[in-house]
PDB file of C-alpha atoms in Angstrom:
ATOM      1  CA  MET G   1     -77.188  33.738  -4.815  1.00  0.00           C
ATOM      2  CA  ALA G   2     -76.172  36.606  -6.930  1.00  0.00           C
ATOM      3  CA  SER G   3     -73.437  34.628  -9.220  1.00  0.00           C
ATOM      4  CA  LYS G   4     -76.309  32.331 -10.031  1.00  0.00           C
ATOM      5  CA  PRO G   5     -77.970  34.143 -12.672  1.00  0.00           C
ATOM      6  CA  PHE G   6     -74.530  34.871 -14.310  1.00  0.00           C
ATOM      7  CA  VAL G   7     -73.737  31.637 -14.611  1.00  0.00           C
ATOM      8  CA  GLU G   8     -76.587  30.274 -15.986  1.00  0.00           C
ATOM      9  CA  SER G   9     -76.147  33.170 -18.629  1.00  0.00           C
ATOM     10  CA  ILE G  10     -72.966  31.890 -19.596  1.00  0.00           C
ATOM     11  CA  LEU G  11     -73.885  27.991 -19.532  1.00  0.00           C
ATOM     12  CA  GLN G  12     -76.888  29.218 -21.783  1.00  0.00           C
ATOM     13  CA  LEU G  13     -74.773  30.752 -24.144  1.00  0.00           C
ATOM     14  CA  ILE G  14     -72.000  27.762 -24.443  1.00  0.00           C
ATOM     15  CA  ASN G  15     -74.878  25.810 -25.051  1.00  0.00           C
ATOM     16  CA  THR G  16     -76.069  27.917 -27.911  1.00  0.00           C
ATOM     17  CA  PHE G  17     -72.979  27.661 -29.241  1.00  0.00           C
ATOM     18  CA  PHE G  18     -73.411  23.781 -29.264  1.00  0.00           C
ATOM     19  CA  ILE G  19     -76.555  23.385 -30.622  1.00  0.00           C
ATOM     20  CA  ILE G  20     -75.704  25.859 -33.699  1.00  0.00           C
ATOM     21  CA  CYS G  21     -72.566  23.527 -34.399  1.00  0.00           C
ATOM     22  CA  GLY G  22     -74.582  20.575 -33.960  1.00  0.00           C
ATOM     23  CA  LEU G  23     -77.332  21.608 -36.238  1.00  0.00           C
ATOM     24  CA  TRP G  24     -74.249  22.457 -38.805  1.00  0.00           C
ATOM     25  CA  THR G  25     -72.675  19.122 -38.111  1.00  0.00           C
ATOM     26  CA  LEU G  26     -76.200  17.314 -38.574  1.00  0.00           C
ATOM     27  CA  GLY G  27     -77.040  19.624 -40.995  1.00  0.00           C
ATOM     28  CA  TYR G  28     -74.213  19.008 -43.524  1.00  0.00           C
ATOM     29  CA  GLY G  29     -74.033  15.166 -42.750  1.00  0.00           C
ATOM     30  CA  ILE G  30     -77.646  14.642 -44.342  1.00  0.00           C
ATOM     31  CA  ILE G  31     -76.855  17.257 -47.278  1.00  0.00           C
ATOM     32  CA  CYS G  32     -73.715  14.740 -47.917  1.00  0.00           C
ATOM     33  CA  LEU G  33     -75.764  11.754 -47.223  1.00  0.00           C
ATOM     34  CA  LEU G  34     -78.411  12.421 -50.063  1.00  0.00           C
ATOM     35  CA  LYS G  35     -75.640  13.415 -52.441  1.00  0.00           C
ATOM     36  CA  TRP G  36     -74.143  10.044 -52.057  1.00  0.00           C
ATOM     37  CA  LYS G  37     -77.539   8.446 -52.640  1.00  0.00           C
ATOM     38  CA  GLN G  38     -77.961  10.135 -55.547  1.00  0.00           C
ATOM     39  CA  ASN G  39     -74.298   9.590 -57.116  1.00  0.00           C
ATOM     40  CA  PRO G  40     -72.686   6.779 -54.976  1.00  0.00           C
ATOM     41  CA  LEU G  41     -70.374   6.174 -57.808  1.00  0.00           C
ATOM     42  CA  LYS G  42     -68.828   9.041 -58.462  1.00  0.00           C
ATOM     43  CA  ASP G  43     -65.929  10.590 -56.427  1.00  0.00           C
ATOM     44  CA  PRO G  44     -65.681  14.192 -55.708  1.00  0.00           C
ATOM     45  CA  ILE G  45     -63.865  16.561 -57.892  1.00  0.00           C
ATOM     46  CA  PRO G  46     -60.806  17.568 -56.501  1.00  0.00           C
ATOM     47  CA  ASN G  47     -59.331  20.757 -56.062  1.00  0.00           C
ATOM     48  CA  SER G  48     -55.775  22.119 -56.079  1.00  0.00           C
ATOM     49  CA  ASN G  49     -55.283  21.914 -52.375  1.00  0.00           C
ATOM     50  CA  ASN G  50     -56.052  18.417 -51.402  1.00  0.00           C
ATOM     51  CA  ALA G  51     -55.294  16.417 -55.131  1.00  0.00           C
ATOM     52  CA  LYS G  52     -52.213  15.002 -54.103  1.00  0.00           C
ATOM     53  CA  LEU G  53     -53.763  14.162 -50.573  1.00  0.00           C
ATOM     54  CA  MET G  54     -56.610  12.282 -52.079  1.00  0.00           C
ATOM     55  CA  ILE G  55     -53.683  10.364 -54.552  1.00  0.00           C
ATOM     56  CA  VAL G  56     -51.866   9.263 -51.229  1.00  0.00           C
ATOM     57  CA  HIS G  57     -54.859   8.616 -49.289  1.00  0.00           C
ATOM     58  CA  ARG G  58     -55.890   5.991 -51.837  1.00  0.00           C
ATOM     59  CA  LEU G  59     -52.912   4.672 -52.226  1.00  0.00           C
ATOM     60  CA  LEU G  60     -52.994   4.011 -48.862  1.00  0.00           C
ATOM     61  CA  LEU G  61     -56.749   2.860 -48.360  1.00  0.00           C
ATOM     62  CA  SER G  62     -55.677   0.495 -51.505  1.00  0.00           C
ATOM     63  CA  VAL G  63     -54.310  -1.990 -49.439  1.00  0.00           C
ATOM     64  CA  GLU G  64     -56.673  -4.222 -47.731  1.00  0.00           C
ATOM     65  CA  LEU G  65     -57.408  -4.475 -44.204  1.00  0.00           C
ATOM     66  CA  SER G  66     -56.873  -7.562 -42.381  1.00  0.00           C
ATOM     67  CA  LYS G  67     -59.225  -6.670 -39.354  1.00  0.00           C
ATOM     68  CA  PRO G  68     -62.724  -8.206 -40.291  1.00  0.00           C
ATOM     69  CA  SER G  69     -64.489  -5.534 -38.180  1.00  0.00           C
ATOM     70  CA  PHE G  70     -64.013  -3.032 -40.848  1.00  0.00           C
ATOM     71  CA  ASP G  71     -66.087  -5.313 -42.867  1.00  0.00           C
ATOM     72  CA  LEU G  72     -69.286  -4.500 -40.583  1.00  0.00           C
ATOM     73  CA  LEU G  73     -68.948  -0.860 -41.484  1.00  0.00           C
ATOM     74  CA  PRO G  74     -71.298   1.360 -44.079  1.00  0.00           C
ATOM     75  CA  LYS G  75     -69.309   2.329 -47.358  1.00  0.00           C
ATOM     76  CA  ALA G  76     -70.331   5.882 -46.403  1.00  0.00           C
ATOM     77  CA  TRP G  77     -69.270   5.540 -42.558  1.00  0.00           C
ATOM     78  CA  PHE G  78     -68.286   8.989 -42.090  1.00  0.00           C
ATOM     79  CA  ILE G  79     -71.340  10.570 -43.519  1.00  0.00           C
ATOM     80  CA  TYR G  80     -72.968   8.543 -40.644  1.00  0.00           C
ATOM     81  CA  LEU G  81     -70.439   9.683 -38.055  1.00  0.00           C
ATOM     82  CA  LEU G  82     -71.036  13.115 -39.113  1.00  0.00           C
ATOM     83  CA  ILE G  83     -75.072  12.536 -38.366  1.00  0.00           C
ATOM     84  CA  VAL G  84     -74.145  11.100 -35.309  1.00  0.00           C
ATOM     85  CA  ILE G  85     -71.997  13.869 -33.982  1.00  0.00           C
ATOM     86  CA  GLY G  86     -74.443  16.173 -34.625  1.00  0.00           C
ATOM     87  CA  GLY G  87     -77.017  14.183 -33.260  1.00  0.00           C
ATOM     88  CA  ILE G  88     -75.180  13.948 -29.617  1.00  0.00           C
ATOM     89  CA  LEU G  89     -74.133  17.504 -29.422  1.00  0.00           C
ATOM     90  CA  LEU G  90     -78.029  18.249 -29.945  1.00  0.00           C
ATOM     91  CA  ILE G  91     -79.018  15.911 -27.122  1.00  0.00           C
ATOM     92  CA  ILE G  92     -76.211  17.221 -25.165  1.00  0.00           C
ATOM     93  CA  SER G  93     -77.560  21.211 -25.688  1.00  0.00           C
ATOM     94  CA  CYS G  94     -80.960  20.528 -25.042  1.00  0.00           C
ATOM     95  CA  SER G  95     -80.209  18.221 -21.699  1.00  0.00           C
ATOM     96  CA  GLY G  96     -78.458  21.361 -20.710  1.00  0.00           C
ATOM     97  CA  PHE G  97     -81.220  23.981 -21.040  1.00  0.00           C
ATOM     98  CA  VAL G  98     -83.766  21.844 -20.023  1.00  0.00           C
ATOM     99  CA  GLY G  99     -81.699  21.503 -16.489  1.00  0.00           C
ATOM    100  CA  ILE G 100     -80.732  24.995 -16.239  1.00  0.00           C
ATOM    101  CA  ALA G 101     -84.991  26.221 -17.014  1.00  0.00           C
ATOM    102  CA  SER G 102     -86.454  23.461 -15.218  1.00  0.00           C
ATOM    103  CA  ARG G 103     -83.241  23.662 -12.146  1.00  0.00           C
ATOM    104  CA  THR G 104     -83.514  19.954 -12.255  1.00  0.00           C
ATOM    105  CA  PRO G 105     -79.890  18.311 -10.794  1.00  0.00           C
ATOM    106  CA  SER G 106     -81.156  15.140 -12.653  1.00  0.00           C
ATOM    107  CA  CYS G 107     -80.621  16.706 -16.152  1.00  0.00           C
ATOM    108  CA  LEU G 108     -77.446  18.853 -15.032  1.00  0.00           C
ATOM    109  CA  LEU G 109     -76.195  15.562 -14.090  1.00  0.00           C
ATOM    110  CA  PHE G 110     -76.645  13.801 -17.407  1.00  0.00           C
ATOM    111  CA  TYR G 111     -75.772  17.138 -19.270  1.00  0.00           C
ATOM    112  CA  CYS G 112     -72.478  16.705 -17.230  1.00  0.00           C
ATOM    113  CA  GLU G 113     -71.806  12.353 -18.170  1.00  0.00           C
ATOM    114  CA  PHE G 114     -72.425  13.161 -21.566  1.00  0.00           C
ATOM    115  CA  LEU G 115     -69.934  16.503 -21.693  1.00  0.00           C
ATOM    116  CA  ALA G 116     -67.511  14.388 -19.485  1.00  0.00           C
ATOM    117  CA  LEU G 117     -67.840  11.087 -22.276  1.00  0.00           C
ATOM    118  CA  LEU G 118     -67.512  13.036 -24.891  1.00  0.00           C
ATOM    119  CA  VAL G 119     -63.984  14.844 -23.768  1.00  0.00           C
ATOM    120  CA  ILE G 120     -62.824  11.501 -22.885  1.00  0.00           C
ATOM    121  CA  VAL G 121     -63.131  10.509 -26.423  1.00  0.00           C
ATOM    122  CA  GLU G 122     -61.818  13.562 -28.164  1.00  0.00           C
ATOM    123  CA  LEU G 123     -58.819  13.222 -25.600  1.00  0.00           C
ATOM    124  CA  GLY G 124     -58.238   9.772 -26.446  1.00  0.00           C
ATOM    125  CA  SER G 125     -58.433  10.533 -30.453  1.00  0.00           C
ATOM    126  CA  ALA G 126     -56.230  13.308 -29.996  1.00  0.00           C
ATOM    127  CA  VAL G 127     -53.674  11.348 -28.272  1.00  0.00           C
ATOM    128  CA  PHE G 128     -54.142   8.266 -30.766  1.00  0.00           C
ATOM    129  CA  ILE G 129     -53.875  10.647 -34.308  1.00  0.00           C
ATOM    130  CA  PHE G 130     -50.236  12.594 -32.021  1.00  0.00           C
ATOM    131  CA  PHE G 131     -48.513   8.938 -31.357  1.00  0.00           C
ATOM    132  CA  ALA G 132     -49.671   6.898 -34.139  1.00  0.00           C
ATOM    133  CA  HIS G 133     -48.257   8.451 -37.230  1.00  0.00           C
ATOM    134  CA  ASN G 134     -49.583   5.873 -39.688  1.00  0.00           C
ATOM    135  CA  TRP G 135     -53.222   6.370 -38.686  1.00  0.00           C
ATOM    136  CA  GLU G 136     -54.519   7.029 -42.212  1.00  0.00           C
ATOM    137  CA  LYS G 137     -54.015   3.217 -42.534  1.00  0.00           C
ATOM    138  CA  VAL G 138     -56.264   2.337 -40.053  1.00  0.00           C
ATOM    139  CA  ILE G 139     -58.689   4.111 -41.752  1.00  0.00           C
ATOM    140  CA  PRO G 140     -61.204   2.425 -43.563  1.00  0.00           C
ATOM    141  CA  LYS G 141     -62.042   3.265 -46.986  1.00  0.00           C
ATOM    142  CA  ASP G 142     -64.990   5.869 -47.449  1.00  0.00           C
ATOM    143  CA  THR G 143     -66.274   5.705 -50.789  1.00  0.00           C
ATOM    144  CA  SER G 144     -68.316   8.490 -50.358  1.00  0.00           C
ATOM    145  CA  GLY G 145     -65.000  10.864 -50.660  1.00  0.00           C
ATOM    146  CA  ARG G 146     -66.169  13.084 -47.563  1.00  0.00           C
ATOM    147  CA  PHE G 147     -63.414  12.289 -45.433  1.00  0.00           C
ATOM    148  CA  ILE G 148     -60.673  12.965 -47.979  1.00  0.00           C
ATOM    149  CA  SER G 149     -62.278  16.229 -48.987  1.00  0.00           C
ATOM    150  CA  VAL G 150     -62.852  17.146 -45.190  1.00  0.00           C
ATOM    151  CA  TYR G 151     -59.310  16.023 -44.290  1.00  0.00           C
ATOM    152  CA  GLY G 152     -57.552  17.853 -47.004  1.00  0.00           C
ATOM    153  CA  PHE G 153     -59.514  20.906 -45.869  1.00  0.00           C
ATOM    154  CA  MET G 154     -58.390  20.840 -42.219  1.00  0.00           C
ATOM    155  CA  ASN G 155     -55.067  19.945 -43.091  1.00  0.00           C
ATOM    156  CA  VAL G 156     -55.317  23.362 -45.445  1.00  0.00           C
ATOM    157  CA  HIS G 157     -56.114  25.551 -42.640  1.00  0.00           C
ATOM    158  CA  TRP G 158     -54.354  23.436 -39.577  1.00  0.00           C
ATOM    159  CA  SER G 159     -52.946  26.706 -38.447  1.00  0.00           C
ATOM    160  CA  VAL G 160     -56.638  28.251 -37.916  1.00  0.00           C
ATOM    161  CA  LEU G 161     -58.384  25.122 -37.388  1.00  0.00           C
ATOM    162  CA  ARG G 162     -56.361  23.622 -34.004  1.00  0.00           C
ATOM    163  CA  TRP G 163     -57.182  26.806 -32.266  1.00  0.00           C
ATOM    164  CA  ILE G 164     -61.057  26.514 -32.892  1.00  0.00           C
ATOM    165  CA  GLY G 165     -60.528  23.280 -31.915  1.00  0.00           C
ATOM    166  CA  LEU G 166     -58.478  23.763 -28.487  1.00  0.00           C
ATOM    167  CA  GLY G 167     -60.846  26.472 -27.586  1.00  0.00           C
ATOM    168  CA  VAL G 168     -64.171  24.422 -28.545  1.00  0.00           C
ATOM    169  CA  PHE G 169     -62.472  21.459 -25.848  1.00  0.00           C
ATOM    170  CA  VAL G 170     -62.034  24.246 -23.408  1.00  0.00           C
ATOM    171  CA  LEU G 171     -65.547  25.488 -24.049  1.00  0.00           C
ATOM    172  CA  GLN G 172     -66.663  22.093 -23.287  1.00  0.00           C
ATOM    173  CA  VAL G 173     -64.345  21.855 -20.060  1.00  0.00           C
ATOM    174  CA  ILE G 174     -65.809  25.401 -18.941  1.00  0.00           C
ATOM    175  CA  ALA G 175     -69.529  24.034 -19.525  1.00  0.00           C
ATOM    176  CA  MET G 176     -69.359  20.864 -17.168  1.00  0.00           C
ATOM    177  CA  LEU G 177     -67.897  22.823 -14.611  1.00  0.00           C
ATOM    178  CA  LEU G 178     -70.904  25.007 -14.650  1.00  0.00           C
ATOM    179  CA  ALA G 179     -73.177  22.793 -15.072  1.00  0.00           C
ATOM    180  CA  LEU G 180     -71.850  20.675 -11.906  1.00  0.00           C
ATOM    181  CA  TYR G 181     -71.777  23.970  -9.738  1.00  0.00           C
ATOM    182  CA  LEU G 182     -75.313  24.649 -10.975  1.00  0.00           C
ATOM    183  CA  ARG G 183     -76.647  21.190 -10.134  1.00  0.00           C
ATOM    184  CA  SER G 184     -75.068  21.769  -6.766  1.00  0.00           C
ATOM    185  CA  VAL G 185     -76.826  24.772  -6.165  1.00  0.00           C
ATOM    186  CA  PHE G 186     -79.758  23.424  -7.484  1.00  0.00           C
ATOM    187  CA  LYS G 187     -79.366  20.356  -5.075  1.00  0.00           C
ATOM    188  CA  LYS G 188     -79.276  22.954  -1.890  1.00  0.00           C
ATOM    189  CA  ASP G 189     -82.403  25.129  -3.239  1.00  0.00           C
ATOM    190  CA  HIS G 190     -84.734  21.807  -3.213  1.00  0.00           C
ATOM    191  CA  ASP G 191     -83.511  20.296   0.254  1.00  0.00           C
ATOM    192  CA  ASN G 192     -84.054  23.465   1.345  1.00  0.00           C
ATOM    193  CA  ASN G 193     -87.794  23.659  -0.416  1.00  0.00           C
ATOM    194  CA  ASP G 194     -88.218  20.485   0.688  1.00  0.00           C
ATOM    195  CA  ASP G 195     -87.357  20.929   4.755  1.00  0.00           C
ATOM    196  CA  ASN G 196     -89.853  24.415   4.174  1.00  0.00           C
ATOM    197  CA  GLU G 197     -92.458  22.106   2.886  1.00  0.00           C
ATOM    198  CA  ARG G 198     -92.606  19.713   5.509  1.00  0.00           C
ATOM    199  CA  ILE G 199     -92.182  22.388   8.373  1.00  0.00           C
ATOM    200  CA  VAL G 200     -95.464  24.087   6.925  1.00  0.00           C
ATOM    201  CA  HIS G 201     -97.115  20.734   6.600  1.00  0.00           C
ATOM    202  CA  LEU G 202     -96.596  19.621  10.363  1.00  0.00           C
ATOM    203  CA  SER G 203     -97.558  23.051  11.321  1.00  0.00           C
ATOM    204  CA  ARG G 204    -101.069  22.248   9.753  1.00  0.00           C
ATOM    205  CA  VAL G 205    -101.429  19.199  11.005  1.00  0.00           C
ATOM    206  CA  ARG G 206    -100.282  19.701  14.484  1.00  0.00           C
ATOM    207  CA  PRO G 207    -102.635  22.073  16.316  1.00  0.00           C
ATOM    208  CA  SER G 208    -101.430  24.955  18.114  1.00  0.00           C
ATOM    209  CA  ASN G 209    -101.973  24.993  22.381  1.00  0.00           C
ATOM    210  CA  ASN G 210    -104.614  27.688  21.797  1.00  0.00           C
ATOM    211  CA  ASN G 211    -106.674  25.213  20.234  1.00  0.00           C
ATOM    212  CA  TYR G 212    -107.009  23.019  22.987  1.00  0.00           C
ATOM    213  CA  ARG G 213    -110.396  23.034  24.719  1.00  0.00           C
ATOM    214  CA  ILE G 214    -110.659  22.004  28.278  1.00  0.00           C
ATOM    215  CA  HIS G 215    -114.301  19.972  28.355  1.00  0.00           C
ATOM    216  CA  GLU G 216    -115.864  19.759  31.361  1.00  0.00           C
ATOM    217  CA  ILE G 217    -117.195  16.645  32.529  1.00  0.00           C
ATOM    218  CA  PRO G 218    -120.324  16.736  34.815  1.00  0.00           C
ATOM    219  CA  ILE G 219    -119.877  15.192  38.120  1.00  0.00           C
ATOM    220  CA  VAL G 220    -122.803  12.671  39.004  1.00  0.00           C
ATOM    221  CA  PRO G 221    -122.822  12.559  42.749  1.00  0.00           C
ATOM    222  CA  LYS G 222    -122.883   8.748  43.942  1.00  0.00           C
ATOM    223  CA  PRO G 223    -126.309   6.783  45.302  1.00  0.00           C
ATOM    224  CA  ASN G 224    -126.739   6.269  48.835  1.00  0.00           C
ATOM    225  CA  ILE G 225    -126.538   2.716  49.432  1.00  0.00           C
ATOM    226  CA  GLN G 226    -128.293   2.823  52.491  1.00  0.00           C
ATOM    227  CA  GLN G 227    -130.942   5.285  51.616  1.00  0.00           C
ATOM    228  CA  ALA G 228    -131.670   3.144  48.462  1.00  0.00           C
ATOM    229  CA  ILE G 229    -132.256  -0.146  50.684  1.00  0.00           C
ATOM    230  CA  ARG G 230    -134.502   1.439  52.990  1.00  0.00           C
ATOM    231  CA  PRO G 231    -137.846   0.417  53.069  1.00  0.00           C
ATOM    232  CA  HIS G 232    -140.753   3.496  52.268  1.00  0.00           C
ATOM    233  CA  ASN G 233    -143.183   3.930  55.277  1.00  0.00           C
TER     234      ASN G 233
END
């Protein structure tokens, strides 16, 4: 099939972009975690763009949350969330590369399932933020201050970042569709190869008609009973 190498190249290119995003997110989370471990009680210095946002956010977070489940979260939960997101992106991208290189339908199915789960989580988060206008009150307090800085950066550059986020979402959907297509193609190839191997195996086991040899059975004459019992003179 002529389109299969092209689809593989496009999917590998998308996975490369996912790996870059995963490495950047994971590296940023690890750097923030190391800085927070060194100075856990110091808040980041606000800049002129998000100083008002930090004040408003701290006023919102000063209200005690009634949900006891938030007490189980670590203080720097946003940093750990960044590390988890980066690790998940790396796992998804690596499974896609392995599935393409080994032409294994199971790896591509694993890749599609994780992408579908990620798309569902992103859609759920977007719908929650869009309809719940007071979602800042639900967010637990992040003592590291990274959530405030990241949210302030996104709020300032939202006109550009929203299109980038939409592009990443579309790439995830395209990657999932391409992976499903390649999985169906690879599965057909595996089934055809299994059928060919089965035919070759049967042809080796079953002998051909030319290999049959007719063995002549010697005919032994029947003894004459009367001659056998006739007395000799």
